[in-house]
Amino acid sequence: GAVVSQHPSWVICKSGTSVKIECRSLDFQATTMFWYRQFPKQSLMLMATSNEGSKATYEQGVEKDKFLINHASLTLSTLTVTSAHPEDSSFYICRGQGGDEQFFGPGTRLTVL
Amino acid sequence: AQTVTQSQPEMSVQEAETVTLSCTYDTSENNYYLFWYKQPPSRQMILVIRQEAYKQQNATENRFSVNFQKAAKSFSLKISDSQLGDTAMYFCAFIPSRTSGSRLTFGEGTQLTVNP
């Protein structure tokens, strides 16, 4: 069945490095990909929305130069955290939507040392 | 703008008993969908149940059912015969159905603990 896969599931990196998170839609075409950030015991916070082939739309307060989103195809979207710092440590989740179908990726736990 | 409110940050229930989680929302939309998602310790978001606003009949999925009151903008989740595996964070969510790519608005979440 249709799912969204997300890789890596967890990553630990040093401060100042960049990290790329990939979300792939399987058995459906995600025309829109939503990227969320979630802190422990809190709700999901929408960071940005991307449509295939278009520039992402970022929520207020989210630095677009720090969180680079690419949605080059209907099956792949990436989020790159550039020059990561400890405060970027969080759980990142993608949600792919195509027509009436929508699926969450399993999430990526990012720890920046 | 839409808002979703879950007024119970934490709840607990004994195994095999019934528990109801509350959710209210505010919107000017007439056509929309409401969801309950479960997020267990693995943090994978799992769809529990979905309700279409134009349907008056309350949605049910096995042990899970909702009480959808459109006029009151209320959407509560009832879990019957609670099981240990139901322990999770539960999120109520809203999405307007007018366009694809619409944003999903989440409530703050309710942490449910099922005790043996």
Short mmCIF file of C-alpha atoms in Angstrom, two decimals, chain B:
data_model
loop_
_atom_site.label_atom_id
_atom_site.label_comp_id
_atom_site.label_asym_id
_atom_site.label_seq_id
_atom_site.Cartn_x
_atom_site.Cartn_y
_atom_site.Cartn_z
CA ALA B 1 -7.92 30.53 10.55
CA GLN B 2 -8.77 27.20 12.07
CA THR B 3 -8.00 26.21 15.63
CA VAL B 4 -8.17 22.85 17.36
CA THR B 5 -8.26 22.54 21.14
CA GLN B 6 -7.67 19.50 23.28
CA SER B 7 -8.27 20.48 26.88
CA GLN B 8 -6.95 17.28 28.48
CA PRO B 9 -3.13 17.17 28.45
CA GLU B 10 -3.10 13.78 30.19
CA MET B 11 -5.56 11.01 30.86
CA SER B 12 -5.36 7.52 32.26
CA VAL B 13 -7.66 4.54 32.13
CA GLN B 14 -7.68 1.01 33.40
CA GLU B 15 -7.26 -1.79 30.93
CA ALA B 16 -10.59 -2.99 29.47
CA GLU B 17 -12.40 0.20 30.47
CA THR B 18 -13.70 2.98 28.25
CA VAL B 19 -12.20 6.45 27.92
CA THR B 20 -13.25 9.55 26.00
CA LEU B 21 -10.85 12.18 24.70
CA SER B 22 -12.21 15.64 24.00
CA CYS B 23 -11.60 17.92 21.04
CA THR B 24 -13.18 21.17 19.97
CA TYR B 25 -12.41 23.19 16.89
CA ASP B 26 -13.24 26.50 15.35
CA THR B 27 -13.66 27.16 11.64
CA SER B 28 -15.72 29.09 9.16
CA GLU B 29 -15.42 26.28 6.62
CA ASN B 30 -18.48 24.20 5.82
CA ASN B 31 -16.74 21.22 4.30
CA TYR B 32 -13.82 19.65 6.11
CA TYR B 33 -12.37 16.50 7.57
CA LEU B 34 -11.55 15.72 11.17
CA PHE B 35 -9.04 13.13 12.30
CA TRP B 36 -7.72 11.45 15.37
CA TYR B 37 -4.09 10.41 15.15
CA LYS B 38 -2.23 8.20 17.58
CA GLN B 39 1.48 8.71 18.24
CA PRO B 40 2.96 5.85 20.27
CA PRO B 41 6.48 5.98 21.77
CA SER B 42 7.88 5.10 18.33
CA ARG B 43 6.52 8.55 17.28
CA GLN B 44 5.04 7.21 14.05
CA MET B 45 1.79 9.07 13.39
CA ILE B 46 -1.01 6.53 12.98
CA LEU B 47 -4.45 7.44 11.68
CA VAL B 48 -7.06 6.17 14.11
CA ILE B 49 -10.26 7.50 12.63
CA ARG B 50 -11.53 10.05 10.13
CA GLN B 51 -14.81 11.95 9.91
CA GLU B 52 -16.16 13.90 6.96
CA ALA B 53 -18.11 16.93 8.09
CA TYR B 54 -20.96 16.43 5.64
CA LYS B 55 -21.65 12.97 7.04
CA GLN B 56 -23.95 13.01 10.04
CA GLN B 57 -23.19 9.44 10.99
CA ASN B 58 -20.39 9.11 13.50
CA ALA B 59 -17.36 7.21 12.25
CA THR B 60 -16.33 3.97 13.95
CA GLU B 61 -13.29 1.75 13.62
CA ASN B 62 -13.46 -1.34 15.77
CA ARG B 63 -12.96 -0.17 19.37
CA PHE B 64 -12.67 3.47 18.34
CA SER B 65 -15.65 5.73 17.72
CA VAL B 66 -16.30 9.43 17.59
CA ASN B 67 -19.05 11.73 18.75
CA PHE B 68 -19.19 14.41 16.09
CA GLN B 69 -21.31 17.42 16.96
CA LYS B 70 -20.99 19.80 14.03
CA ALA B 71 -23.06 22.63 15.48
CA ALA B 72 -21.09 22.55 18.69
CA LYS B 73 -17.82 22.04 16.79
CA SER B 74 -16.98 19.09 18.97
CA PHE B 75 -15.23 15.87 17.96
CA SER B 76 -14.54 13.47 20.84
CA LEU B 77 -12.91 10.06 20.59
CA LYS B 78 -14.17 7.09 22.56
CA ILE B 79 -11.91 4.10 23.09
CA SER B 80 -13.71 1.02 24.29
CA ASP B 81 -12.09 -2.00 25.94
CA SER B 82 -8.82 -0.09 26.36
CA GLN B 83 -5.66 -2.07 25.74
CA LEU B 84 -2.10 -1.49 26.91
CA GLY B 85 -1.12 -0.82 23.31
CA ASP B 86 -3.46 2.16 23.25
CA THR B 87 -0.99 4.05 25.44
CA ALA B 88 0.10 6.95 23.26
CA MET B 89 -0.25 10.64 22.53
CA TYR B 90 -3.49 11.33 20.69
CA PHE B 91 -3.89 14.31 18.38
CA CYS B 92 -7.12 15.73 17.02
CA ALA B 93 -6.69 17.38 13.62
CA PHE B 94 -8.68 19.39 11.09
CA ILE B 95 -8.29 19.97 7.38
CA PRO B 96 -10.55 21.91 5.02
CA SER B 97 -11.63 19.88 2.05
CA ARG B 98 -11.85 22.71 -0.47
CA THR B 99 -8.39 22.27 -2.00
CA SER B 100 -5.70 19.62 -2.04
CA GLY B 101 -2.53 20.62 -0.28
CA SER B 102 -4.47 22.25 2.53
CA ARG B 103 -2.72 22.42 5.86
CA LEU B 104 -3.60 20.06 8.68
CA THR B 105 -4.22 21.87 11.97
CA PHE B 106 -3.42 19.87 15.10
CA GLY B 107 -4.55 20.14 18.68
CA GLU B 108 -2.06 20.17 21.52
CA GLY B 109 -2.42 16.45 22.14
CA THR B 110 -3.62 14.23 24.97
CA GLN B 111 -1.24 11.72 26.52
CA LEU B 112 -3.26 8.60 27.27
CA THR B 113 -1.91 5.95 29.62
CA VAL B 114 -3.64 2.59 29.89
CA ASN B 115 -2.88 0.95 33.22
CA PRO B 116 -2.85 -2.82 33.73
#
